[in-house]
CSV table of C-alpha atoms (C1' of nucleotides) in Angstrom, one decimal:
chain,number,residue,atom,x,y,z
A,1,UNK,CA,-10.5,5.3,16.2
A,2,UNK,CA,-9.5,5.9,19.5
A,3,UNK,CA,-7.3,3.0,20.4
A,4,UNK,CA,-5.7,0.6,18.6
A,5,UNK,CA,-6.0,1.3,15.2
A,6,UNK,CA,-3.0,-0.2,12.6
A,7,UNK,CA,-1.2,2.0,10.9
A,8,UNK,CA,-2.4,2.9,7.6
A,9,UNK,CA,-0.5,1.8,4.4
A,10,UNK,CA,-0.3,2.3,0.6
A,11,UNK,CA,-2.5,-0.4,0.2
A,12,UNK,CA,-5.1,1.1,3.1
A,13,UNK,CA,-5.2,4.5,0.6
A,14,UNK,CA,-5.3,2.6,-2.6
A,15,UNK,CA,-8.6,0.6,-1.2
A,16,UNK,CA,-9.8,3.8,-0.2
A,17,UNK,CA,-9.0,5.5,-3.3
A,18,UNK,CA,-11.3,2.7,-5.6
A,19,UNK,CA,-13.9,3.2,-2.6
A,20,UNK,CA,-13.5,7.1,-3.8
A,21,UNK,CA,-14.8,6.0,-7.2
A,22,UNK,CA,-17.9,4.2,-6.2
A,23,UNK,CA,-18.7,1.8,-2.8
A,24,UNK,CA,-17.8,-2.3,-3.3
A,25,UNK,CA,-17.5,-5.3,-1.9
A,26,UNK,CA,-14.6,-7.2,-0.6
A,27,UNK,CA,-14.0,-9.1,-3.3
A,28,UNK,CA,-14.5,-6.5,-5.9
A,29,UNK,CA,-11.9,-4.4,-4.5
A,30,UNK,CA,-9.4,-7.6,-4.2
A,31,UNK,CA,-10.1,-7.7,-7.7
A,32,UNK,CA,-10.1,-4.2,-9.1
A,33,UNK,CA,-6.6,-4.0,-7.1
A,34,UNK,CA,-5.5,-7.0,-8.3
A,35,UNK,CA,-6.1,-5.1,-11.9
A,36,UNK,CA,-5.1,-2.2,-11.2
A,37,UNK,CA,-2.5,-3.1,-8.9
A,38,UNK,CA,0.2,-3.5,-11.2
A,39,UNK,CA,2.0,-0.5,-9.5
A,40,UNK,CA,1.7,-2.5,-5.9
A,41,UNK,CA,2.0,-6.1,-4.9
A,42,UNK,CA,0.6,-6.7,-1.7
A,43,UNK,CA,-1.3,-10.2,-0.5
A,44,UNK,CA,-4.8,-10.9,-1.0
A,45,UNK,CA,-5.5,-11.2,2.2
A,46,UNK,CA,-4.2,-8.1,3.6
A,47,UNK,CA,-6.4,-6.3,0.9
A,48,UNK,CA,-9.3,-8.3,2.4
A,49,UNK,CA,-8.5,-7.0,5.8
A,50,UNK,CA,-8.2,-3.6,5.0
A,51,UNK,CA,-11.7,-2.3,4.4
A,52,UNK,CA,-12.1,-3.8,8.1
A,53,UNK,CA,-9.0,-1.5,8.9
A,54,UNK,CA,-10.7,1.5,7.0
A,55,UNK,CA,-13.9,1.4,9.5
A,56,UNK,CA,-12.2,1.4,12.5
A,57,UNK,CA,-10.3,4.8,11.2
A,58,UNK,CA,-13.7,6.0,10.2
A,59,UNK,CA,-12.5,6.5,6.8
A,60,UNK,CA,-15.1,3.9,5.2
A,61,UNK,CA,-18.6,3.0,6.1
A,62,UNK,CA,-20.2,-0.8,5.8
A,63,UNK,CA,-23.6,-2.0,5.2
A,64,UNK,CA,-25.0,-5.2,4.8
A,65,UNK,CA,-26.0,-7.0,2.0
A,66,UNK,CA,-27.9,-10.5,1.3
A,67,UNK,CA,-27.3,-12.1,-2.1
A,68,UNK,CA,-28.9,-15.2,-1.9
A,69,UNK,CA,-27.8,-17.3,1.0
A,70,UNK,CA,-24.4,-15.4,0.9
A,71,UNK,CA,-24.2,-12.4,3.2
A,72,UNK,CA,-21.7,-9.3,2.0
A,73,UNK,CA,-20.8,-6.1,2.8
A,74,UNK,CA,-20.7,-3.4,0.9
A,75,UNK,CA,-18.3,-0.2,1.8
A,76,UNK,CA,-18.2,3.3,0.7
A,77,UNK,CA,-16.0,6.0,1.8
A,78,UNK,CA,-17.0,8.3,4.1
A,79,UNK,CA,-16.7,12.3,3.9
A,80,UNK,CA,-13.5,11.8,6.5
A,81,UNK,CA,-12.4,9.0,4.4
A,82,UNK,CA,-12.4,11.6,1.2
A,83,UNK,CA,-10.4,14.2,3.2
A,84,UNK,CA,-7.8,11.4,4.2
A,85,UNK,CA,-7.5,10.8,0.9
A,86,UNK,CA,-7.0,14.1,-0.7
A,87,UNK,CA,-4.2,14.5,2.4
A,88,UNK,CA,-2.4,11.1,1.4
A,89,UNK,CA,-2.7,12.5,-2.4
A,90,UNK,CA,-0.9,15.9,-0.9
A,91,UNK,CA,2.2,13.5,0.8
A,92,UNK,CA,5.8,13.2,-0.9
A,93,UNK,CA,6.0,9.6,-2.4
A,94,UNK,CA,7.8,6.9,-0.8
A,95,UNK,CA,10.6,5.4,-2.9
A,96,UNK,CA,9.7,2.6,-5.6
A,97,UNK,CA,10.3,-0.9,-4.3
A,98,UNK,CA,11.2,-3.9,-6.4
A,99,UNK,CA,11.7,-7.7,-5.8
A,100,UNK,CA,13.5,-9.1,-9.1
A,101,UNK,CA,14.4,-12.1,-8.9
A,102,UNK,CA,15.1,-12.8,-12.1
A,103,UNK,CA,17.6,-9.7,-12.2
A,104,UNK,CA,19.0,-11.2,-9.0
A,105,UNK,CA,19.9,-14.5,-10.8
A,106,UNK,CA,21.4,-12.3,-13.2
A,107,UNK,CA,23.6,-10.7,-10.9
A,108,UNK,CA,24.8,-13.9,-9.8
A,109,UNK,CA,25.1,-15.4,-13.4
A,110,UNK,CA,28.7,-16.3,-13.6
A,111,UNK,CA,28.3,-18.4,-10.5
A,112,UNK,CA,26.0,-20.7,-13.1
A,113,UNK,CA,26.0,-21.7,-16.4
A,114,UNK,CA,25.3,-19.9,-19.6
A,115,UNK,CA,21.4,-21.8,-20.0
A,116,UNK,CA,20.4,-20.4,-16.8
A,117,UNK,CA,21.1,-17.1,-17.7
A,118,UNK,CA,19.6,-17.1,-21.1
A,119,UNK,CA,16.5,-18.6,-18.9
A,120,UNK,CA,16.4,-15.6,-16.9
A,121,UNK,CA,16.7,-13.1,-19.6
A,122,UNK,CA,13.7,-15.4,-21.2
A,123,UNK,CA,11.9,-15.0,-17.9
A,124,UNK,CA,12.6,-10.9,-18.3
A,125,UNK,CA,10.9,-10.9,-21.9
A,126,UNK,CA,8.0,-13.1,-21.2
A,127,UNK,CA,7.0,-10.9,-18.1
A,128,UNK,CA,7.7,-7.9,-20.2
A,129,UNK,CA,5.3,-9.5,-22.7
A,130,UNK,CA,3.1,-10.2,-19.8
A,131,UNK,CA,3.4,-6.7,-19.3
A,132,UNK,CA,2.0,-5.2,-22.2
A,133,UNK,CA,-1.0,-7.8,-22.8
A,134,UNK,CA,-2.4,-6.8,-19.6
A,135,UNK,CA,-1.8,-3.1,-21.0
A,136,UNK,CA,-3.4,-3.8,-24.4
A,137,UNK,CA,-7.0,-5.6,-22.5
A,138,UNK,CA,-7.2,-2.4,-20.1
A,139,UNK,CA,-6.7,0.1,-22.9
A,140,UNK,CA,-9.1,-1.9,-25.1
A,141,UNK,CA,-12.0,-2.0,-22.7
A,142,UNK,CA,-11.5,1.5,-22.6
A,143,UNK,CA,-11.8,2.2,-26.1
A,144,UNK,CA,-15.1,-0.2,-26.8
A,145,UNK,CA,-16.2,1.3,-23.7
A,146,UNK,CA,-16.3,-1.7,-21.9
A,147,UNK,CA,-15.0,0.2,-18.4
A,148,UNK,CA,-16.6,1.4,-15.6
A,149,UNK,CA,-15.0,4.4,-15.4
A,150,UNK,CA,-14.8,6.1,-19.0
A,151,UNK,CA,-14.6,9.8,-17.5
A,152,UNK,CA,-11.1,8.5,-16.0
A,153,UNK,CA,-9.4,7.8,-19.3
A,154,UNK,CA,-6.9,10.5,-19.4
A,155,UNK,CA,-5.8,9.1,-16.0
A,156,UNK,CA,-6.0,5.6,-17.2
A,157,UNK,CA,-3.3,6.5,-20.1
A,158,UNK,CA,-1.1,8.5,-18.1
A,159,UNK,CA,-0.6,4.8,-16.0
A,160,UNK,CA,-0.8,2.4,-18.6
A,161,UNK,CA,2.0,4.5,-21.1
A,162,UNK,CA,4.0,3.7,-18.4
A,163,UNK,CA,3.2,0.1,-18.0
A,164,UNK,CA,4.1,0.0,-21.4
A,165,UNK,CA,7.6,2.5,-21.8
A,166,UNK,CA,8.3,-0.5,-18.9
A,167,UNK,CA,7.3,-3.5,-21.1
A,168,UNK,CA,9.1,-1.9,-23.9
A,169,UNK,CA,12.5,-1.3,-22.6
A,170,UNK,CA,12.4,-4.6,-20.7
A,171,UNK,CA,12.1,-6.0,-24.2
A,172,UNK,CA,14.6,-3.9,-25.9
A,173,UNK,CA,16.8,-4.6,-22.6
A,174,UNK,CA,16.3,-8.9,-23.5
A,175,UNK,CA,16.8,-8.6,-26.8
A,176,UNK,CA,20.4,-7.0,-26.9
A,177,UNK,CA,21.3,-8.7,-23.5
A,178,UNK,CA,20.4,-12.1,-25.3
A,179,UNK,CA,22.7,-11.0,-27.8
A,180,UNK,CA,25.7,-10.0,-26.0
A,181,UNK,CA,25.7,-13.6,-23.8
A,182,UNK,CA,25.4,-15.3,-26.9
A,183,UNK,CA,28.9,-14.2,-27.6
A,184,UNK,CA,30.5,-14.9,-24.8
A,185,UNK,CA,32.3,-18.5,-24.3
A,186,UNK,CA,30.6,-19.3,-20.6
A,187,UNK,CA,29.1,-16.7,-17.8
A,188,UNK,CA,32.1,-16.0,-16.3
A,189,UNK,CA,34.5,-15.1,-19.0
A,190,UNK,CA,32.6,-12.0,-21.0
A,191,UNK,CA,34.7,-9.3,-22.6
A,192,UNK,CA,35.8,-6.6,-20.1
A,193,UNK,CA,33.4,-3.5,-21.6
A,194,UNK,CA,34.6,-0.6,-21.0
A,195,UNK,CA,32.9,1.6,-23.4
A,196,UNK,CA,29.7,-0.2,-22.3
A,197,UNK,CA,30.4,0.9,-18.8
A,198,UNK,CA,31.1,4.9,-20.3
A,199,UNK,CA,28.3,5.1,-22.0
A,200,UNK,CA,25.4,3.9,-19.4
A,201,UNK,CA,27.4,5.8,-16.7
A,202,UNK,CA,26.4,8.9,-19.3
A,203,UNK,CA,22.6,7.8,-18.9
A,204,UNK,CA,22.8,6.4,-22.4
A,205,UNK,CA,21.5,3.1,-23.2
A,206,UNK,CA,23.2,0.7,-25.2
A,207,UNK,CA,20.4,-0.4,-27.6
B,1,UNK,CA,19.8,-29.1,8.9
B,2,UNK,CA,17.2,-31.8,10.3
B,3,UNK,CA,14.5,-30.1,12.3
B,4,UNK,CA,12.8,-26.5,11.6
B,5,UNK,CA,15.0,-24.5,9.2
B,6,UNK,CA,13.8,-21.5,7.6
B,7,UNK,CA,12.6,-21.3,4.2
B,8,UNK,CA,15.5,-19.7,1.5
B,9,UNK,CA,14.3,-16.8,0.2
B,10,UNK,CA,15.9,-15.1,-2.8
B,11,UNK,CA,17.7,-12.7,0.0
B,12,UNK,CA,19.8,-16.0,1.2
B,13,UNK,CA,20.4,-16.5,-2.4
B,14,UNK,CA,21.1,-13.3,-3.1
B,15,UNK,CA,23.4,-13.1,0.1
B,16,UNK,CA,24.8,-16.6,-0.9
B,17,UNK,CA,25.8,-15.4,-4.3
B,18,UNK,CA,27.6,-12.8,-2.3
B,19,UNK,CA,29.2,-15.1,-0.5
B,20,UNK,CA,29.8,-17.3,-3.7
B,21,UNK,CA,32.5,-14.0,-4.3
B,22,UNK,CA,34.5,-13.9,-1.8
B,23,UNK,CA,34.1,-15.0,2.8
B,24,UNK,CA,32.5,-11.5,3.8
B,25,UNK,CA,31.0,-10.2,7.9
B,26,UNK,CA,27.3,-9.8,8.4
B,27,UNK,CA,28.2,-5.6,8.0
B,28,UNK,CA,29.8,-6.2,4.5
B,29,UNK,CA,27.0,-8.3,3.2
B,30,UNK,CA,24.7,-5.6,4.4
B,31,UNK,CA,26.8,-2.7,2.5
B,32,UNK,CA,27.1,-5.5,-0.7
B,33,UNK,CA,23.0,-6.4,-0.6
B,34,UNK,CA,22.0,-2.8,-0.4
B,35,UNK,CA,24.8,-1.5,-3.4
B,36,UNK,CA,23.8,-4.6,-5.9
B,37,UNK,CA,20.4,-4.7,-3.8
B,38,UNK,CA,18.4,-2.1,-6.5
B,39,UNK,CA,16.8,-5.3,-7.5
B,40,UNK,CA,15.9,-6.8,-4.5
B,41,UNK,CA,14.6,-4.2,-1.6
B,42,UNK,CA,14.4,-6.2,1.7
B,43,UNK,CA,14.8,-4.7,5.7
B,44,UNK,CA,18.2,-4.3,7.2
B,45,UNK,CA,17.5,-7.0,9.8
B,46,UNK,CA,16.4,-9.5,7.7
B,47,UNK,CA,19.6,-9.8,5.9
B,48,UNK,CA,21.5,-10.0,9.1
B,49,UNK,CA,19.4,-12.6,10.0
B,50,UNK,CA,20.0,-14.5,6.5
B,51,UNK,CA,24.1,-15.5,7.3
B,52,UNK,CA,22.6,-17.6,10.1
B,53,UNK,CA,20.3,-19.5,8.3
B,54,UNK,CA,22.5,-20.0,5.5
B,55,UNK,CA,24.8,-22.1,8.2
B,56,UNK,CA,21.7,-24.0,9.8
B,57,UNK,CA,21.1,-25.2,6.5
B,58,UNK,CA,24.5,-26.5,6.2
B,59,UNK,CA,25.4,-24.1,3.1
B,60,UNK,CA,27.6,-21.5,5.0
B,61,UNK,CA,30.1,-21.9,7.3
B,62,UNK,CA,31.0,-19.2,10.2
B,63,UNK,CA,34.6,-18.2,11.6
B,64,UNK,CA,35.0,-16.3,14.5
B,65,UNK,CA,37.4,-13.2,14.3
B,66,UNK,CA,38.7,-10.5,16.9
B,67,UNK,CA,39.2,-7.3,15.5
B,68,UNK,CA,40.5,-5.2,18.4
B,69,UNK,CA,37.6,-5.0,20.9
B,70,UNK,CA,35.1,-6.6,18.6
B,71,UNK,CA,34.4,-9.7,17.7
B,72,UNK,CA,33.3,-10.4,14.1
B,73,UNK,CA,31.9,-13.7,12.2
B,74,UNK,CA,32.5,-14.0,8.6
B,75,UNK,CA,30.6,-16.4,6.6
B,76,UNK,CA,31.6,-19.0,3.9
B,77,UNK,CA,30.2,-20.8,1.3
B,78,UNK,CA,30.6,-24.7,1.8
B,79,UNK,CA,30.5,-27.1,-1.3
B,80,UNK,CA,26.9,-27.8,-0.6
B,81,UNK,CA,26.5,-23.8,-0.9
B,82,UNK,CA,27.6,-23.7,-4.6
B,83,UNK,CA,25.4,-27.2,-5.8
B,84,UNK,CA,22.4,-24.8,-3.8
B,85,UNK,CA,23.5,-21.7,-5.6
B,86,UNK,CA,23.6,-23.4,-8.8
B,87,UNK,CA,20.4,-25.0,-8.2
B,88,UNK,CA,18.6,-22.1,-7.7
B,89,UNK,CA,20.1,-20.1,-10.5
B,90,UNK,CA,18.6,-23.0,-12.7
B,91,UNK,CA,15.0,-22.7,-10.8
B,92,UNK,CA,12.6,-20.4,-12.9
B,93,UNK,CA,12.7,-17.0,-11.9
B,94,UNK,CA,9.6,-15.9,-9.5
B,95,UNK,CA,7.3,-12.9,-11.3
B,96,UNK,CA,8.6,-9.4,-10.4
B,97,UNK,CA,7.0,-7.6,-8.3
B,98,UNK,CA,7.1,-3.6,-7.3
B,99,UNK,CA,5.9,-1.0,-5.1
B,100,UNK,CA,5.0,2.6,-6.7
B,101,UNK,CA,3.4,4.6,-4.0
B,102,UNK,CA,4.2,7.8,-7.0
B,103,UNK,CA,2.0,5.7,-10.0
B,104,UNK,CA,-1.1,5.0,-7.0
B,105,UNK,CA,-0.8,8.6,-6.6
B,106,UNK,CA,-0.9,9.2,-10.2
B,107,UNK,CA,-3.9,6.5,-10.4
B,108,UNK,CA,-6.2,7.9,-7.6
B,109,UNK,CA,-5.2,11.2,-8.9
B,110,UNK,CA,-8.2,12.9,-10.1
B,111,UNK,CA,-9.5,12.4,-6.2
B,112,UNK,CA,-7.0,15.1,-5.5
B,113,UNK,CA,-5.7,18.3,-7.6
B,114,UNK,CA,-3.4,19.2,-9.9
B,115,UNK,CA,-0.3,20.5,-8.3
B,116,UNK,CA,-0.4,16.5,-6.2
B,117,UNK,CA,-0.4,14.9,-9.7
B,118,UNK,CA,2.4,17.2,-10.7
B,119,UNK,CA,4.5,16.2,-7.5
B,120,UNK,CA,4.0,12.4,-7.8
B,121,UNK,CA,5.1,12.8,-11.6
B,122,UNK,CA,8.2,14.9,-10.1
B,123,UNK,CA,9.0,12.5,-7.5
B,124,UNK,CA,8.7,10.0,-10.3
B,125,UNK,CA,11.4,11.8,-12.3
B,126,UNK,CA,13.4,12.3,-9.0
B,127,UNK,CA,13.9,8.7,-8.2
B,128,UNK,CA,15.2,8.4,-12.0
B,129,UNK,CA,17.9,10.6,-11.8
B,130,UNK,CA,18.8,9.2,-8.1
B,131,UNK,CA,18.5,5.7,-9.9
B,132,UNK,CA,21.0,6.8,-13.3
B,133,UNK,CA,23.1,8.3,-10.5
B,134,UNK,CA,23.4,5.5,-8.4
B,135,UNK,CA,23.9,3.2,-11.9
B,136,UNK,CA,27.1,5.9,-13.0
B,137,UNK,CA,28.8,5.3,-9.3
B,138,UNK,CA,29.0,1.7,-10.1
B,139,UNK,CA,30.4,2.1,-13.7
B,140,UNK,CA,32.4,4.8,-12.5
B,141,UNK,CA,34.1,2.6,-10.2
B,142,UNK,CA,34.6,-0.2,-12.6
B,143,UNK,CA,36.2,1.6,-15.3
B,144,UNK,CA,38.5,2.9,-13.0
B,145,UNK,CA,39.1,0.2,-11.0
B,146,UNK,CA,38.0,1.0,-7.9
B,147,UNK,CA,35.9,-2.4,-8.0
B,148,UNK,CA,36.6,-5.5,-6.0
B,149,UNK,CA,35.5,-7.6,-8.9
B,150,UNK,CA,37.1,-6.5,-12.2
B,151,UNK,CA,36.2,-10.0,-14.0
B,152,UNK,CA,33.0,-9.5,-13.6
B,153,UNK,CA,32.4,-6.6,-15.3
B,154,UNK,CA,30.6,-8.2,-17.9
B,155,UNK,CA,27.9,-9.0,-15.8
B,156,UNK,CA,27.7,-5.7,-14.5
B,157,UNK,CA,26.7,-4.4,-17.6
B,158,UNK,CA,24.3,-6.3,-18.1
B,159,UNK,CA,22.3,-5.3,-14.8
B,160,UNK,CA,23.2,-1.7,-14.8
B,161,UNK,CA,22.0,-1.2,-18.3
B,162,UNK,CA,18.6,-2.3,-17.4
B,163,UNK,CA,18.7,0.1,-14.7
B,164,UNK,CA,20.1,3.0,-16.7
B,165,UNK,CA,16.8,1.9,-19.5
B,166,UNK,CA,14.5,1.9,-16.0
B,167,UNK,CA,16.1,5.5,-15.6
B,168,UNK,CA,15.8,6.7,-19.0
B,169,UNK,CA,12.1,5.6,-19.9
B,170,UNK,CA,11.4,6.9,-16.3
B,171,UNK,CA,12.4,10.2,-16.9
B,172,UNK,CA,10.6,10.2,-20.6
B,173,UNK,CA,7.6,9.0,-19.1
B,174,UNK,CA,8.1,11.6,-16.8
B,175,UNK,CA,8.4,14.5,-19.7
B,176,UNK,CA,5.9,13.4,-21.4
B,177,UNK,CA,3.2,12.9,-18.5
B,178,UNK,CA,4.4,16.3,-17.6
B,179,UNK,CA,3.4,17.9,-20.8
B,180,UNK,CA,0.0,16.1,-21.0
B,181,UNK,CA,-0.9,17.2,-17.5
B,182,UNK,CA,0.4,20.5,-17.7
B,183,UNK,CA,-3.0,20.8,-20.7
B,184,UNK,CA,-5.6,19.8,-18.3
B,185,UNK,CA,-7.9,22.2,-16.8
B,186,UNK,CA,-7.8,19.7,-13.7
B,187,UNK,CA,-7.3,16.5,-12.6
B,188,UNK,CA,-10.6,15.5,-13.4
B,189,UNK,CA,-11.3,16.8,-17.0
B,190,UNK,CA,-8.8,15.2,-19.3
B,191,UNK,CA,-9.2,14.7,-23.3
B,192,UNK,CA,-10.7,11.3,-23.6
B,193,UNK,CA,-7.4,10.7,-25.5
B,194,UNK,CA,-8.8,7.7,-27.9
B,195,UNK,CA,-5.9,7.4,-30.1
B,196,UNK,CA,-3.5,7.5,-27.2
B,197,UNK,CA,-4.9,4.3,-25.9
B,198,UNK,CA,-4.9,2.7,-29.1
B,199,UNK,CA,-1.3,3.5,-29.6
B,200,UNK,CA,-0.7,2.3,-26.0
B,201,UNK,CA,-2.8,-1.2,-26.7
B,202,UNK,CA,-0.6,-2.1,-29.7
B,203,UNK,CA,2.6,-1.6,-27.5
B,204,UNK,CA,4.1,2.0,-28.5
B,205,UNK,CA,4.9,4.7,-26.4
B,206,UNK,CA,3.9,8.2,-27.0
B,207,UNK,CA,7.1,9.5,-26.3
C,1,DG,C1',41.0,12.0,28.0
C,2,DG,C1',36.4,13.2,27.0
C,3,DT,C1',32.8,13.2,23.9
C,4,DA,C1',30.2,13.5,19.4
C,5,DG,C1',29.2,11.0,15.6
C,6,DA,C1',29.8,7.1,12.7
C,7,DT,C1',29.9,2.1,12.5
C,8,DA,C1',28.2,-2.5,13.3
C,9,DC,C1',25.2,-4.9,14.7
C,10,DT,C1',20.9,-7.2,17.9
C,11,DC,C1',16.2,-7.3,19.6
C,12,DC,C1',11.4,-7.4,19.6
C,13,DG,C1',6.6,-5.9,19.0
C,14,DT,C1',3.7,-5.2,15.0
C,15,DT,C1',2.5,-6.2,10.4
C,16,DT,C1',2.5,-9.0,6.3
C,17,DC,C1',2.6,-13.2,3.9
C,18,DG,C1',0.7,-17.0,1.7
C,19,DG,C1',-1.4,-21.2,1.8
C,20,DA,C1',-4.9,-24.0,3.9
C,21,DG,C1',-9.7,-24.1,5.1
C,22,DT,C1',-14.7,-23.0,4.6
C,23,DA,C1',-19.0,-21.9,2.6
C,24,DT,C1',-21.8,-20.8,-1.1
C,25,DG,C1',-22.7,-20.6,-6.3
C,26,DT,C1',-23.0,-22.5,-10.9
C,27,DC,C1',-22.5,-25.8,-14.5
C,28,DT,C1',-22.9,-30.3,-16.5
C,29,DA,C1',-24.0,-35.0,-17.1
C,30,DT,C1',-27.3,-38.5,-16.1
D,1,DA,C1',-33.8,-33.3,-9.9
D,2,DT,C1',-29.7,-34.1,-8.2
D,3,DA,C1',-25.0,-35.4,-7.4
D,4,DG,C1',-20.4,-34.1,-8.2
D,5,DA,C1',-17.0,-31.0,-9.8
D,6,DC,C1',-15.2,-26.7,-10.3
D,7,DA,C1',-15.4,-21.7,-9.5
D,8,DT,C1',-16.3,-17.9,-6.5
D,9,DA,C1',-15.8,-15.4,-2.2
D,10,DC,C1',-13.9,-15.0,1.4
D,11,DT,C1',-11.5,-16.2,6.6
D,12,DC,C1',-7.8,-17.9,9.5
D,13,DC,C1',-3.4,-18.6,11.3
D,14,DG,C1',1.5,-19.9,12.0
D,15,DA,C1',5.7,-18.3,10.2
D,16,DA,C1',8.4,-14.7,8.2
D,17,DA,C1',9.4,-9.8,7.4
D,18,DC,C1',9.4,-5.2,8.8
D,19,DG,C1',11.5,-1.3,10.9
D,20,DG,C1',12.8,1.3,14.5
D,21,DA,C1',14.8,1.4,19.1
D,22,DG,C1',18.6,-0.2,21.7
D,23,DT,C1',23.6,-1.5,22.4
D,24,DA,C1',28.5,-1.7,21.9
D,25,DT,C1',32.6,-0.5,19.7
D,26,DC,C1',35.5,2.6,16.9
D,27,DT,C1',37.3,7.0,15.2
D,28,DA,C1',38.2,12.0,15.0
D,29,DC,C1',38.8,16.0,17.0
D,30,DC,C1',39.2,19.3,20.6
DNA sequence: GGTAGATACTCCGTTTCGGAGTATGTCTAT
DNA sequence: ATAGACATACTCCGAAACGGAGTATCTACC
C-alpha cells in the first residue's frame, strides 16, 4: 500500500465489484468477466493479475486453497475494498471507447471493392447476432433460475436491454446499409445523399 | 522492410486509408484519425508513431517540407500502399470491442446507491447527445460543402448513420432505464422483472 | 517587441497485450 | 490400469500502446 502500487483501473473495480458479490478464484473471475464483460475488453491476463493488484491496495484479501494436487487462491473483498468501491461507483464515467474495425474498413470502402464491403457489413450483422445470443443464454438462465445471482435481476435487465437495443440497431443498421450498396455501381461512385445527410444530422435514422 | 518491422495494426490501416485520400503531415492525420476516429479510439502518440512505420514497411513514402521555421514531413501512399490497403479491406474484420466504464457502473450498481446508478445512466445519455452532435457536424459540413471529400459522401452516410442509431438507441435506453430506476426503492430491491427478460431473450427492446 | 496561448509534434516510464509455456485434471480407448 | 489426448487453470515475458510531460514554433494582441 505504501509504495509502489499500480494504478487502479476499470478493470481493477470491475474484479472487485464481482469480489463484492461473493469471494472467487482467479479463474472464476476471468471467467465471470469474460461473461459479463461485454461492456469491457481487456486481456486475460491482466484480469489474472489484478486480484494480485487488489491485495497490495488492501482492497481484497487471499487465502489458500488445495483442490487436489492443484493449489488456488481464493479472494474476497475486504471492508476497505467495499468502501473503494462504493467511492468508484460515486466517480463521473469515463467516455465509452470502441475499436471497430469493421466500421473502419467501411470508412475506407471506396478504396476497395464492392465484396469487401458487403463482407464487412456481413461481419456487422453476424456480431450483432452474436450479440444477442449471448443476450438470450444470460437472460435465460435467469429465468429457469439457473444464475447465481437471482436477487440481481433487475440489474441484470437494465444491462442486457442494452446489449440488445445494440444488437438490434446494428441489425436494422446492416440490413438497410446492405440495401443501399446493392444499388450502387462500385464503392466509389454512390449517389451524393443529401437528404440522407439532413435527416441523420436531425438525430433521425434512416430505417 | 527486411529486419524488425512493426506489426500493422488497424491504426496504420486506418491512417493508410487516410493517406489512400490525399499526401497529408503527421498533425493532419492526427486531426483526420480523431474526426473519422469515433470508431477506432487509439493514443495521440501512437498515431504519430504509425506514418513511420508505414514507410519502414515500404508502403508510405515521406517528403520533407519547410514551412517558415518549421520543418514538416508529409506522407504518401506508394503502389505497394494501395495492393496493402486493398488487402486488408478484403481480410475479415477483427470482433469489436468497447469500453463502458457507465454500463460497469450500471452492472456493479446495486454495491452502490441510487443517485450513482442515476448518474452513470445520465452520463450514458450525455455521451449520446455529444455523439449525435458530433455525427450532425460532419453532415453539416457535407451538405454544405465544407468537406474536403464531396465524392465520398456516400460512404459517409453510411458510417454516420450507424452512429446517429448508436445515438438514438443510447438515449432510449437511456429513457427507459431512467424510468425503471426512478421505481426502485433502491439499488438493491428491484421487481424481479420476469417478462422483461423474456422479451429481452427473444431480441426486443422494451422501449 | 514581448508574451500568452494555441499548434505541432517528440519522448519516455509505466501499463497492457497476447501468445507461448507449464502444470494439473478428465475422458476415452485398449 | 494406463497411456495419450484434450480441456482446464493459470504464469511469463517481449513487444506494443498509453498518456502525460516536455519542446519548439506560430499567431494574436497589447
Amino acid at each position: 500500500m505504501a509504495g509502489r502500487t499500480k494504478k487502479l483501473t476499470t478493470v481493477s473495480y470491475g474484479i472487485l465489484g464481482l469480489l463484492g458479490l461473493r469471494p472467487h478464484t482467479p479463474y472464476e473471475l476471468a471467467q465471470q468477466f469474460r461473461r459479463s464483460g461485454t461492456f469491457w475488453a481487456s486481456a486475460e491476463s491482466v484480469v489474472y493479475n489484478e486480484p494480485k493488484a487488489l491485495v497490495a491496495h488492501g482492497l481484497a484479501s487471499a487465502a489458500a486453497e488445495a483442490d487436489g494436487g492443484r493449489r488456488r487462491t481464493r479472494y474476497s473483498i475486504t471492508p476497505a475494498g467495499r468502501r473503494e468501491l462504493r467511492r468508484w461507483l460515486s466517480d463521473p464515467a469515463v467516455e465509452p471507447q470502441f475499436q471497430f474495425d469493421a466500421m473502419m474498413k467501411v470508412l475506407f470502402s471506396d478504396l476497395g471493392d464492392k465484396e469487401d464491403l458487403l463482407g464487412a457489413i456481413e461481419a456487422m450483422r453476424a456480431w450483432a447476432e452474436r450479440t444477442q445470443a449471448g443476450a438470450a443464454t444470460i437472460t435465460h438462465d435467469y429465468t429457469t433460475g439457473d444464475e447465481p445471482y437471482p436477487d440481481r435481476a433487475h440489474i441484470v435487465g437494465l444491462t442486457q436491454a442494452y446489449r440488445v437495443g445494440l444488437a438490434q440497431m446494428t441489425r436494422q443498421w446492416a440490413d438497410w446499409a446492405e440495401q443501399q450498396v446493392r444499388n450502387w455501381p462500385d464503392t466509389h461512385n454512390g449517389p451524393a445523399p443529401a437528404d440522407l445527410l439532413t435527416r441523420l444530422g436531425a438525430g433521425r435514422t434512416p430505417w
